[in-house]
Tab-separated table of C-alpha atoms in Angstrom:
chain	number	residue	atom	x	y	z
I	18	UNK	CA	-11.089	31.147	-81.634
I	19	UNK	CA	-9.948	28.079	-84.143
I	20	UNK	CA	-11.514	27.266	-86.713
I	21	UNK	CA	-13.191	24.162	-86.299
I	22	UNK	CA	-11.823	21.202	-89.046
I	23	UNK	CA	-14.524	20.573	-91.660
I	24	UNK	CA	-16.237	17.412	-91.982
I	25	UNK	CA	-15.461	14.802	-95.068
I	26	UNK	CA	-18.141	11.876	-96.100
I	27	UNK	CA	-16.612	9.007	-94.181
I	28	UNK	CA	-16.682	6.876	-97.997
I	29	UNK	CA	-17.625	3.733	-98.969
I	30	UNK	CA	-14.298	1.828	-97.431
I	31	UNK	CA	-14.294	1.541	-93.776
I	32	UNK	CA	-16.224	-1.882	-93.213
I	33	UNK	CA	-13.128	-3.539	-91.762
I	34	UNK	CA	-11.892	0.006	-90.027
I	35	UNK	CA	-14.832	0.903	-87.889
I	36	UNK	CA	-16.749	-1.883	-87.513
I	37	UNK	CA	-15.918	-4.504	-84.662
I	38	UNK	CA	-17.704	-7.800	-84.490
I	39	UNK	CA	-20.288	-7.261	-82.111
I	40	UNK	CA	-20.838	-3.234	-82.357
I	41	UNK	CA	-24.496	-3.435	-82.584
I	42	UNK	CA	-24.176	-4.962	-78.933
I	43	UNK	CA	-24.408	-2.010	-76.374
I	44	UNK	CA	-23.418	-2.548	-73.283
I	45	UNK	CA	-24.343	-1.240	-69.706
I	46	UNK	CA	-23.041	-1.175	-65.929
I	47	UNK	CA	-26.129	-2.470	-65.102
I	48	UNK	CA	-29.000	-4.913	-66.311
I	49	UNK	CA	-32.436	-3.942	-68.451
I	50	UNK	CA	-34.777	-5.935	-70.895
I	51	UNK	CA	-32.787	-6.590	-74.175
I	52	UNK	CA	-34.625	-4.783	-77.223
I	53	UNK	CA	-33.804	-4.911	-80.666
I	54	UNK	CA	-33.818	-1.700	-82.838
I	55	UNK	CA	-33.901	-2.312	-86.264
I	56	UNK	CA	-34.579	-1.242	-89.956
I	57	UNK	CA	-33.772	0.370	-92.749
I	58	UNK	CA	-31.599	3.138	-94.080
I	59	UNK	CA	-33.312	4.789	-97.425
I	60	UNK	CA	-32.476	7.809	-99.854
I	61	UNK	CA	-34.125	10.241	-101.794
I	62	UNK	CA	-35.558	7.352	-104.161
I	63	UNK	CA	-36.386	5.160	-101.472
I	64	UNK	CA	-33.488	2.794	-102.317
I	65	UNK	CA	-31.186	1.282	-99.833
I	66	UNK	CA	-28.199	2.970	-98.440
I	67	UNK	CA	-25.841	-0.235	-97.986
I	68	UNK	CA	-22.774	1.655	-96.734
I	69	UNK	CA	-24.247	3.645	-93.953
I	70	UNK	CA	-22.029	3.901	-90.658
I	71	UNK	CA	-24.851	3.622	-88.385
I	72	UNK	CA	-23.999	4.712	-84.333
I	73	UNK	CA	-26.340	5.103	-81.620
I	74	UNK	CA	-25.547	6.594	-77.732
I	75	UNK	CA	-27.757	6.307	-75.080
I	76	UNK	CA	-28.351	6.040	-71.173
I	77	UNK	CA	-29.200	2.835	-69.399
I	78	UNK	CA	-32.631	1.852	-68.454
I	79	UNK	CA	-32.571	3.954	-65.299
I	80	UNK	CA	-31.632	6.615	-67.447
I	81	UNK	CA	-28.479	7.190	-66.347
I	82	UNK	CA	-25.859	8.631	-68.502
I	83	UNK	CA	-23.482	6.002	-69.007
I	84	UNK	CA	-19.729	5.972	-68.054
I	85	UNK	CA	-16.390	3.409	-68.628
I	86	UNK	CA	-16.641	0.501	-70.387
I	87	UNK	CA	-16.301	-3.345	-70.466
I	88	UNK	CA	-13.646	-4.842	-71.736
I	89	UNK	CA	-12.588	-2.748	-74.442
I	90	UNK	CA	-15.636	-1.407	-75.687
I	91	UNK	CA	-17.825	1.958	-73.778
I	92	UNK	CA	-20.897	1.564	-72.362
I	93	UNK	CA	-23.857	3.390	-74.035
I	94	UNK	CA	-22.557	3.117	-77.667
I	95	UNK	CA	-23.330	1.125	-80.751
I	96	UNK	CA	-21.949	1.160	-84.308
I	97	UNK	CA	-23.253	-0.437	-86.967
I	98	UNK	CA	-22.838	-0.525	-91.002
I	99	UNK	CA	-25.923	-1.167	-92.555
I	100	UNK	CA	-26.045	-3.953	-95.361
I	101	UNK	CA	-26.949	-5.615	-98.552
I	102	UNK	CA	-30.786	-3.891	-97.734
I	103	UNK	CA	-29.785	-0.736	-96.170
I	104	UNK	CA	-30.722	-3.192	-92.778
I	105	UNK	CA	-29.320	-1.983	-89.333
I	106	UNK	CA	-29.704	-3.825	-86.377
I	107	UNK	CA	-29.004	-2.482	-82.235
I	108	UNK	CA	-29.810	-4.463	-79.725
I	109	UNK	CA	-29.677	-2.720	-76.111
I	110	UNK	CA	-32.417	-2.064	-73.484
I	111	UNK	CA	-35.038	0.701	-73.869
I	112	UNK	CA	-33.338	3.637	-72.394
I	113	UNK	CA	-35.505	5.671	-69.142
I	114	UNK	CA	-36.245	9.093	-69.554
I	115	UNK	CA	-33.619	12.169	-67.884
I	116	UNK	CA	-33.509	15.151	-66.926
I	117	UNK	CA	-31.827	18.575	-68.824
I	118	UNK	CA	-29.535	21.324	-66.779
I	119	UNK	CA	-32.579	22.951	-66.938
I	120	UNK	CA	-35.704	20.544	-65.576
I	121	UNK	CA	-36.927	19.426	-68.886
I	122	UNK	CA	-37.608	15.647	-69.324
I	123	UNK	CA	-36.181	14.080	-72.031
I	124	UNK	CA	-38.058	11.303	-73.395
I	125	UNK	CA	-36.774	7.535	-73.598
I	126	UNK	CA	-34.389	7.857	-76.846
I	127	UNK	CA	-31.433	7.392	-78.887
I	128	UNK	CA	-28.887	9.869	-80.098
I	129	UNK	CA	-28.211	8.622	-83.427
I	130	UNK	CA	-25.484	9.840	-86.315
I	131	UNK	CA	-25.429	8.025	-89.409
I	132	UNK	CA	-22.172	8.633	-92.120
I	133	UNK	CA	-22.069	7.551	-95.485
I	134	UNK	CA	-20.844	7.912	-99.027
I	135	UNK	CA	-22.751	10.928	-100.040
I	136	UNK	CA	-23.326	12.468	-96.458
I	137	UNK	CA	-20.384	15.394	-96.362
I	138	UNK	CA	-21.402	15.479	-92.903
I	139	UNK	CA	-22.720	13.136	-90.691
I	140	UNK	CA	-26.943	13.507	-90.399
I	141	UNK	CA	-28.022	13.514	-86.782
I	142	UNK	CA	-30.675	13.204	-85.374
I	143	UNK	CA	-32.236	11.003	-82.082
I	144	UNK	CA	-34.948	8.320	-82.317
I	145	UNK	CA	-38.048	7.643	-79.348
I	146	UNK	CA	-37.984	4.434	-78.213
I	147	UNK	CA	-41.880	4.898	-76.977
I	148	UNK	CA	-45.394	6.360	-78.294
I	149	UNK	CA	-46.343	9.995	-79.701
I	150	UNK	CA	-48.502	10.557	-77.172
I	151	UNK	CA	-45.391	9.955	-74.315
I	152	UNK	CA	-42.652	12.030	-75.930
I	153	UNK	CA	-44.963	15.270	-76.385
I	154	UNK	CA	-43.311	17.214	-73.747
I	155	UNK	CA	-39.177	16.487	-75.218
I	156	UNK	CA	-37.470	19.097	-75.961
I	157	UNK	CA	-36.676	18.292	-79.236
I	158	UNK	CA	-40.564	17.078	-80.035
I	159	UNK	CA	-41.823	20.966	-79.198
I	160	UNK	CA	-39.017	22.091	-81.272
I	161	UNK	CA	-40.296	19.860	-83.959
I	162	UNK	CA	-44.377	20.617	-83.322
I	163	UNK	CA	-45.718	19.044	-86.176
I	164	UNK	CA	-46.717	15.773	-85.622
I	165	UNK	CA	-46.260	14.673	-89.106
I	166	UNK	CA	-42.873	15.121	-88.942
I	167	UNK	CA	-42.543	14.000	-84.920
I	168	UNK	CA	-43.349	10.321	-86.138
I	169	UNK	CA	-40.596	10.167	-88.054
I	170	UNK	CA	-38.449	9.493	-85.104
I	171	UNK	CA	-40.615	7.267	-83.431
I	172	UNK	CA	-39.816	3.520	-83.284
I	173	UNK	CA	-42.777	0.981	-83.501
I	174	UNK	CA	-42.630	-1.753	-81.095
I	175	UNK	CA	-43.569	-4.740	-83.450
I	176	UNK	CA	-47.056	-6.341	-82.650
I	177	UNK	CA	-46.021	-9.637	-82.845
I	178	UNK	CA	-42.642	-8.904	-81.249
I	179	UNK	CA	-42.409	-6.795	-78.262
I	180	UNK	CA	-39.088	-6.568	-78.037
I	181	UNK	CA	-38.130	-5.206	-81.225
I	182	UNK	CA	-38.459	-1.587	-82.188
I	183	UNK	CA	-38.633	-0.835	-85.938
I	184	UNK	CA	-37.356	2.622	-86.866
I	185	UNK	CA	-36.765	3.548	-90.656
I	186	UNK	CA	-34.699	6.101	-91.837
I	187	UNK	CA	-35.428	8.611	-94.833
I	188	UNK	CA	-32.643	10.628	-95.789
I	189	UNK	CA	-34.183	12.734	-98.431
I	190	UNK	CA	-37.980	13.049	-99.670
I	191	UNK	CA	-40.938	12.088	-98.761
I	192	UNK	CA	-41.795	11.021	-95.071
I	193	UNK	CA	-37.625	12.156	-94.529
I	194	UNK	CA	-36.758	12.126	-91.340
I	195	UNK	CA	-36.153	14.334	-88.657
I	196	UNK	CA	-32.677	15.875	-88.882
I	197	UNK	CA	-30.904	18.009	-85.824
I	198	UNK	CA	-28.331	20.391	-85.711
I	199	UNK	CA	-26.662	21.858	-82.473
L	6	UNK	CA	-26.334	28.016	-79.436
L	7	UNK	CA	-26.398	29.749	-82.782
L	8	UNK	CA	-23.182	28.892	-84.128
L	9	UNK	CA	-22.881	30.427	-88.041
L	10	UNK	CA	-19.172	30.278	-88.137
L	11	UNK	CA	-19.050	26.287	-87.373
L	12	UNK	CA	-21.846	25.906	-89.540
L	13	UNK	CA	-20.260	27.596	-92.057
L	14	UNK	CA	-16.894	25.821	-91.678
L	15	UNK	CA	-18.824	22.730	-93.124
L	16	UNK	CA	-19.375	21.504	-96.005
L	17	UNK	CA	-23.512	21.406	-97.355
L	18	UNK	CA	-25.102	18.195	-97.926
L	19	UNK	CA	-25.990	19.004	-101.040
L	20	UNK	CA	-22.950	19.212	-103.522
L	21	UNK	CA	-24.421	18.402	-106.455
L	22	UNK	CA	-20.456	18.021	-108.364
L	23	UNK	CA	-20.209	15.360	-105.953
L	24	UNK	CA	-23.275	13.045	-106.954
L	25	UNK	CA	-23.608	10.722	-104.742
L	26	UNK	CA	-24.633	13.667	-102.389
L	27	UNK	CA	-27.898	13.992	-104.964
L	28	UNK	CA	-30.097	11.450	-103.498
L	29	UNK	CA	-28.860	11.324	-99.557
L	30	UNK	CA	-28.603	14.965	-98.889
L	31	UNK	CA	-31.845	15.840	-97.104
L	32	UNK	CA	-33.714	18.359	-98.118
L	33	UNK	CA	-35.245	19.574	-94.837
L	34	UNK	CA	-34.283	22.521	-92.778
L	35	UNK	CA	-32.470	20.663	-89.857
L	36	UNK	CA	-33.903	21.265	-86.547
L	37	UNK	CA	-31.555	23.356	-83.604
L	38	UNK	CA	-31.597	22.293	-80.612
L	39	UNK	CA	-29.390	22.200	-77.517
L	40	UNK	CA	-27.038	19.222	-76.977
L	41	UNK	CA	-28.811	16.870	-74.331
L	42	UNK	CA	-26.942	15.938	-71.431
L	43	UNK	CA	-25.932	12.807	-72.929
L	44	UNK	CA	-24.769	14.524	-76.024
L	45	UNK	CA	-22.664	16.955	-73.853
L	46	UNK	CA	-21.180	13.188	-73.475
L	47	UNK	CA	-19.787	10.819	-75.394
L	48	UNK	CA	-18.474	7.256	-75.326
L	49	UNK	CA	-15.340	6.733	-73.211
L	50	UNK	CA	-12.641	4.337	-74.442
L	51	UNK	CA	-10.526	2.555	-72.097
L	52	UNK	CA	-6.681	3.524	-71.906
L	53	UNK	CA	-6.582	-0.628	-72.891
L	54	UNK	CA	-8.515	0.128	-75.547
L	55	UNK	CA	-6.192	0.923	-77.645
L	56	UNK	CA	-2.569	-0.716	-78.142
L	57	UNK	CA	0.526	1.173	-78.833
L	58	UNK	CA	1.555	-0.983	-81.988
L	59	UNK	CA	-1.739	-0.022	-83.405
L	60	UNK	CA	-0.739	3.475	-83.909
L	61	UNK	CA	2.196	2.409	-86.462
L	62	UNK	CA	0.422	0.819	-89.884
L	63	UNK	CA	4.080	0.162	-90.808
L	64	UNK	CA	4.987	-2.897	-88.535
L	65	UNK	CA	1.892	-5.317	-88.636
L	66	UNK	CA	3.024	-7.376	-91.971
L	67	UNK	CA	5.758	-9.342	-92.113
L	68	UNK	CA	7.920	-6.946	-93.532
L	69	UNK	CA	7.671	-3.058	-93.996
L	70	UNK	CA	4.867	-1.836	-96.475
L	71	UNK	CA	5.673	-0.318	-99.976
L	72	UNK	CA	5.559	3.249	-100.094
L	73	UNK	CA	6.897	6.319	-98.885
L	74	UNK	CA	7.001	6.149	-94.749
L	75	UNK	CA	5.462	9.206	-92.754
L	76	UNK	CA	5.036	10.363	-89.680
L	77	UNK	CA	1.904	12.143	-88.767
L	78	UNK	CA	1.396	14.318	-85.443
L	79	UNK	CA	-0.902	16.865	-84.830
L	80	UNK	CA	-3.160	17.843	-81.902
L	81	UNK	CA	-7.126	17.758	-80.965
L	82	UNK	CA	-8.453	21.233	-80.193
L	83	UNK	CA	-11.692	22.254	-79.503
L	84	UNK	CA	-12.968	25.515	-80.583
L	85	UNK	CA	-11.054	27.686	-77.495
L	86	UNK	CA	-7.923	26.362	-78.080
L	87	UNK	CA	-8.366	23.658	-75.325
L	88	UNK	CA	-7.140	20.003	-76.070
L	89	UNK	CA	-9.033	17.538	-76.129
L	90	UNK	CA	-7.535	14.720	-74.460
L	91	UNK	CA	-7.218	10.942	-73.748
L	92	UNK	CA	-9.847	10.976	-77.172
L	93	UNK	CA	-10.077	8.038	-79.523
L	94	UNK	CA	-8.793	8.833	-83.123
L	95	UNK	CA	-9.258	6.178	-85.754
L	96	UNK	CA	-7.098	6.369	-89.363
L	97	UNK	CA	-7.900	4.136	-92.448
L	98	UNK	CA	-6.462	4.991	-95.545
L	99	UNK	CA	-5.792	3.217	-99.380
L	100	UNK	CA	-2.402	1.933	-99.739
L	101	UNK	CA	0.104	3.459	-101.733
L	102	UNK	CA	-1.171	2.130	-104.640
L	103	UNK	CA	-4.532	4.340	-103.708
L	104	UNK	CA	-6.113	0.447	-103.153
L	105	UNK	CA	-8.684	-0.254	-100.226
L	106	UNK	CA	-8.089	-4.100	-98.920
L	107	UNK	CA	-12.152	-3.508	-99.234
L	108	UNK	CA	-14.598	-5.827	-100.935
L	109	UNK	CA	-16.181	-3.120	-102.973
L	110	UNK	CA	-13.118	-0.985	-103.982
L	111	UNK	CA	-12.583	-2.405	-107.818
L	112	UNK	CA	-9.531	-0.365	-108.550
L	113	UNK	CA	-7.224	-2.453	-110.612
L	114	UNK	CA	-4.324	-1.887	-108.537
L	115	UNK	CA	-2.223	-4.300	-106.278
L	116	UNK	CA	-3.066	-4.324	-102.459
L	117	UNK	CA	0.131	-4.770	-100.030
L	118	UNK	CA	0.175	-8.005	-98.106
L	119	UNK	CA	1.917	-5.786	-95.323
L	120	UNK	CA	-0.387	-2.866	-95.209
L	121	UNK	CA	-4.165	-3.144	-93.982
L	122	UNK	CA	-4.585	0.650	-93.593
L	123	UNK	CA	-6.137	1.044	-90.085
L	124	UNK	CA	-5.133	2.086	-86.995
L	125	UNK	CA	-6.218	4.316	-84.049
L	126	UNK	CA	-4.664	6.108	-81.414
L	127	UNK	CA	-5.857	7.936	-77.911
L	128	UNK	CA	-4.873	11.295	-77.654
L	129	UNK	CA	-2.403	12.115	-74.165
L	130	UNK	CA	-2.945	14.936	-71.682
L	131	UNK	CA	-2.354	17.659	-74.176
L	132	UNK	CA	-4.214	16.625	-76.976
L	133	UNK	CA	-1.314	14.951	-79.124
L	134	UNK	CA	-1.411	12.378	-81.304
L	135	UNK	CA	1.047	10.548	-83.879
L	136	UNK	CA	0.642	7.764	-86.030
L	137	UNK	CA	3.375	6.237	-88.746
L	138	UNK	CA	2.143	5.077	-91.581
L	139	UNK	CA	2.723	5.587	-95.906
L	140	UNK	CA	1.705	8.004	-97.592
L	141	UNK	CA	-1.762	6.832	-99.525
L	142	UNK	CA	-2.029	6.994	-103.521
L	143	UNK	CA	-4.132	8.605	-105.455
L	144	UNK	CA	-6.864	6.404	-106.836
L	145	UNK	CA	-9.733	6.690	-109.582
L	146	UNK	CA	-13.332	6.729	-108.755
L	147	UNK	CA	-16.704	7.170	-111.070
L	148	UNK	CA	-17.651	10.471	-109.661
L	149	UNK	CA	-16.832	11.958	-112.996
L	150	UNK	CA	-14.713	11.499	-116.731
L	151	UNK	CA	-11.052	10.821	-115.709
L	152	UNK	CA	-11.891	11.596	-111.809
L	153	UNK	CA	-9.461	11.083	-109.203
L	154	UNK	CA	-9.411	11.084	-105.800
L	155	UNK	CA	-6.228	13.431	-103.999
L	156	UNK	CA	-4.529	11.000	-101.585
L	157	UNK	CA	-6.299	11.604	-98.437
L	158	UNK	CA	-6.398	9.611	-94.827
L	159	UNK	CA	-9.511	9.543	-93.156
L	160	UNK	CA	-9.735	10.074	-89.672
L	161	UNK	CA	-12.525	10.025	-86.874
L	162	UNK	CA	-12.855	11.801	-83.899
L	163	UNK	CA	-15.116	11.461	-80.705
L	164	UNK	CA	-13.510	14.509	-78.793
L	165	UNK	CA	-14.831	14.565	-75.606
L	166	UNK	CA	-18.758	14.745	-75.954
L	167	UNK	CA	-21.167	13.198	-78.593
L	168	UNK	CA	-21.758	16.664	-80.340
L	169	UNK	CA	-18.170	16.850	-81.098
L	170	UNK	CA	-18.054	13.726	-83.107
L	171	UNK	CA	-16.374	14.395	-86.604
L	172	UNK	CA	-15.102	12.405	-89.477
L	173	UNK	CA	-12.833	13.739	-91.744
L	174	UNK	CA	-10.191	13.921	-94.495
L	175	UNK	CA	-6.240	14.948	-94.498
L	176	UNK	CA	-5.245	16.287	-97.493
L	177	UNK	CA	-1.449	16.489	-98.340
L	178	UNK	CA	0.181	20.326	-99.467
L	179	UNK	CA	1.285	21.224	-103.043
L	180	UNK	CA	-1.571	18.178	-104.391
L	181	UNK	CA	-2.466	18.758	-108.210
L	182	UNK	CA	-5.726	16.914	-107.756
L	183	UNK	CA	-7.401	18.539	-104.805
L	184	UNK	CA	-8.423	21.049	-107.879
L	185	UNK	CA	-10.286	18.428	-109.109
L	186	UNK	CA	-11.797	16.757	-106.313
L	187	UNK	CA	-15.509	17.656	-105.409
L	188	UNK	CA	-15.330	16.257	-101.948
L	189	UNK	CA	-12.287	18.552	-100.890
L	190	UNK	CA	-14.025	21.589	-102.597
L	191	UNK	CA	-17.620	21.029	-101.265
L	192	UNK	CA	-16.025	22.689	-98.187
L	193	UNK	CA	-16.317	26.226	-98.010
L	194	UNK	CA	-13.097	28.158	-99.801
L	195	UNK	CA	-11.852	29.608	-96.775
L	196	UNK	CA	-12.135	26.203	-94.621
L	197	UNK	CA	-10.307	24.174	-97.137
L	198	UNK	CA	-7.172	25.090	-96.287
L	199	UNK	CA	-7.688	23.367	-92.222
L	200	UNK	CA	-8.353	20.186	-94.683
L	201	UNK	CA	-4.450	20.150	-95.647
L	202	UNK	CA	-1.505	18.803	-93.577
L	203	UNK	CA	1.582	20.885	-93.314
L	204	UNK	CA	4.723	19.209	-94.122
L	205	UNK	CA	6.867	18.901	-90.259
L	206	UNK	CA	9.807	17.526	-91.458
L	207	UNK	CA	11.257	17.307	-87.632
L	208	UNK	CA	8.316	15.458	-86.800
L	209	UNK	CA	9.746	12.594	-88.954
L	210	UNK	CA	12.587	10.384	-89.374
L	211	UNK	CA	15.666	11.204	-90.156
L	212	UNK	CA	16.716	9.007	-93.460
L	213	UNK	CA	13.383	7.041	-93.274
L	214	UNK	CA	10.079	9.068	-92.678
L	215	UNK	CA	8.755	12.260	-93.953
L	216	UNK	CA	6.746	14.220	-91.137
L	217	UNK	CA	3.414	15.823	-91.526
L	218	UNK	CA	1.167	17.767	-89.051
L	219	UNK	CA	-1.982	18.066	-89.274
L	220	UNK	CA	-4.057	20.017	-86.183
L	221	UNK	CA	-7.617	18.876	-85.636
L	222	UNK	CA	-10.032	21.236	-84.209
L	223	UNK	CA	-13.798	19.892	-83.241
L	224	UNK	CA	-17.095	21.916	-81.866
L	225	UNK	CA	-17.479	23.162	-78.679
L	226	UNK	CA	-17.126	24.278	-76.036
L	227	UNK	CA	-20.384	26.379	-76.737
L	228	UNK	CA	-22.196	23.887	-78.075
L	229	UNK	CA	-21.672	21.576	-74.845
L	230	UNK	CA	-22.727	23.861	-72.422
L	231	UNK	CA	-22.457	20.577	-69.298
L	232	UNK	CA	-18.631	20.995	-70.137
L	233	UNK	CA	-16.071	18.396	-71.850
């Protein structure tokens, strides 16, 4: 078996290497409500991180995993760098739930992988785009259990704002988020 | 799904020689769990995607960029030996005066109005790549008293599936300042070494570019049980 290549922090200089212009767009084959998923990347003193490569994968609003692309970009996938506040910003539809090889229901979400200057690897983890109470019965919130640390991967829809989901991220410390491994 | 050996192929997040790693490292246990069918995924990039020219940094400017001209091949792999084909790979890398046409680098050395440092490439049915470009310089960085950075290019992968995605560094043999440098050495000792290209001098051009492979091997397929 190979050895798999180990992973390097992507830096602080790929703004103009990985980013394209409208990378927070994601696109799909098909149509769904346009949501906005936004906030802030924070570390281990609750200061910005204003380098972060932010990317997010996800199936349509049916659910459905996505395949191809338009134009030159694939459908499903977002990538973002966070700025001057550690902001991010994704707008896309609210993704429906799916199914697992075996049965299990996976809750509306977000795979989401964020590199930066600092991060020798990238962190990963995926964020609910609905309610505690609606996600109980994912397969990564029972191998999470505690609640505490289940609502760290649960975007807010904003009261005033229905369409925009508010998700921050923690990298280290207090209230840190929810970080998988595979 | 336990996988120790990947796991241990990797660097930690927490390096403290490397400081930046200090505050974003979390501290949490990470969570296991199995890929999800759209992780056993991943984004597919259109053939039109990506143009030819883009895989030569050399030809963009209006004449040929300072430095010394390589060649660099190598192939995508996946844990078994499979390759991992028709995959996006991006490059960026300094110049060969180790300077980033970046907003935030603030290393006192010239950029090159004919380099930009960027290109990507899709890999073909067996996994291949190759990509021309200069060999990057050495730059300084605040890490440390008199720290400098080996010349590295940094490269990112999508494989096949999202759980394969990997960003990384090349490394180039026989480097005095990989010694030195606590990103190359927060990898394990024994996983360095896959961090270093080997020189391939056929792979280049004769009388104008030095040839370097460097083989690229990312998770899986274990960890993507729906197949990539």
């Amino acid at each position: 078996m190979a050895s798999p290549t180990p992973s390097q922090t992507v830096g602080p200089f790929f703004a103009r290497e990985l980013i394209w212009s409208d990378g927070g767009k994601v696109l799909f084959a098909g149509h769904g409500d346009r949501v906005t998923l936004t906030g802030r990347v924070l570390d281990g003193a609750g200061a910005p991180v204003v380098d972060a490569l932010f990317e997010t994968w996800q199936a349509d609003a049916a659910g459905r995993l996505p395949s191809g692309g338009e134009g030159a970009r694939p459908y499903g996938y977002g990538r973002v760098s966070t700025g001057a506040e550690g902001g991010y910003a994704i707008e896309t539809v609210v993704p429906g739930s799916f199914r697992g090889p075996g049965g299990e229901t996976y809750a509306p979400q977000l795979s989401v992988a964020i590199f930066a200057r600092g991060l020798l690897k990238a962190v990963q983890t995926r964020v609910f785009l609905a309610p505690l109470d609606a996600v109980k019965d994912d397969p990564l919130a029972r191998a999470i259990g505690v609640p505490d640390r289940l609502r760290t991967l649960i975007a807010a829809r904003d009261p005033a704002d229905p369409k925009i989901y508010r998700w921050d991220v923690r990298l280290r410390g207090a209230g840190e988020t929810v970080f998988i491994e595979f | 799904m336990v996988e120790t050996l990947a796991a241990d192929a990797h660097p930690p997040y927490l390096y403290p020689d490397y400081k930046s790693t200090r505050l974003r490292a979390p501290a949490q246990p990470l969570v296991r769990v199995a890929p999800s069918p759209l992780e056993a995924a991943g984004p597919a990039f259109p053939k039109h995607f990506v143009k030819d020219s883009e895989a030569d940094l050399t030809t963009w400017g209006k004449s040929a960029p300072l430095g010394e001209k390589m060649v660099l091949v190598g192939r995508v792999l996946d844990e078994d030996g499979r390759p991992v084909r028709r995959s996006l790979v991006e490059v960026w890398q300094a110049n060969a005066s180790g300077k980033y046409p970046h907003p935030v680098d603030d290393h006192e050395a010239p950029l090159d109005p004919n380099f930009l440092g960027k290109g990507q490439v899709l890999t073909d049915d067996e996994g291949r790549y190759r990509v021309v470009t200069v060999k990057p310089g050495a730059y300084p960085w605040q890490n440390h008293a008199f720290a400098w950075r080996p010349a590295h290019i940094h490269l990112s992968l999508f494989g096949n599936a999202y759980a394969q995605r990997l960003i990384t560094q090349m490394f180039f043999p026989g480097d005095p300042l990989l010694a030195i440098d606590p990103i190359f050495n927060s990898v394990p000792e024994a996983g360095r070494r896959f961090l270093i290209a080997d020189l391939d001098l056929e792979h280049g051009v004769e009388s104008v570019a030095l040839g370097y492979r460097f083989d690229i091997v990312v998770r899986g397929p274990r960890a993507t049980p729906m197949g990539v």
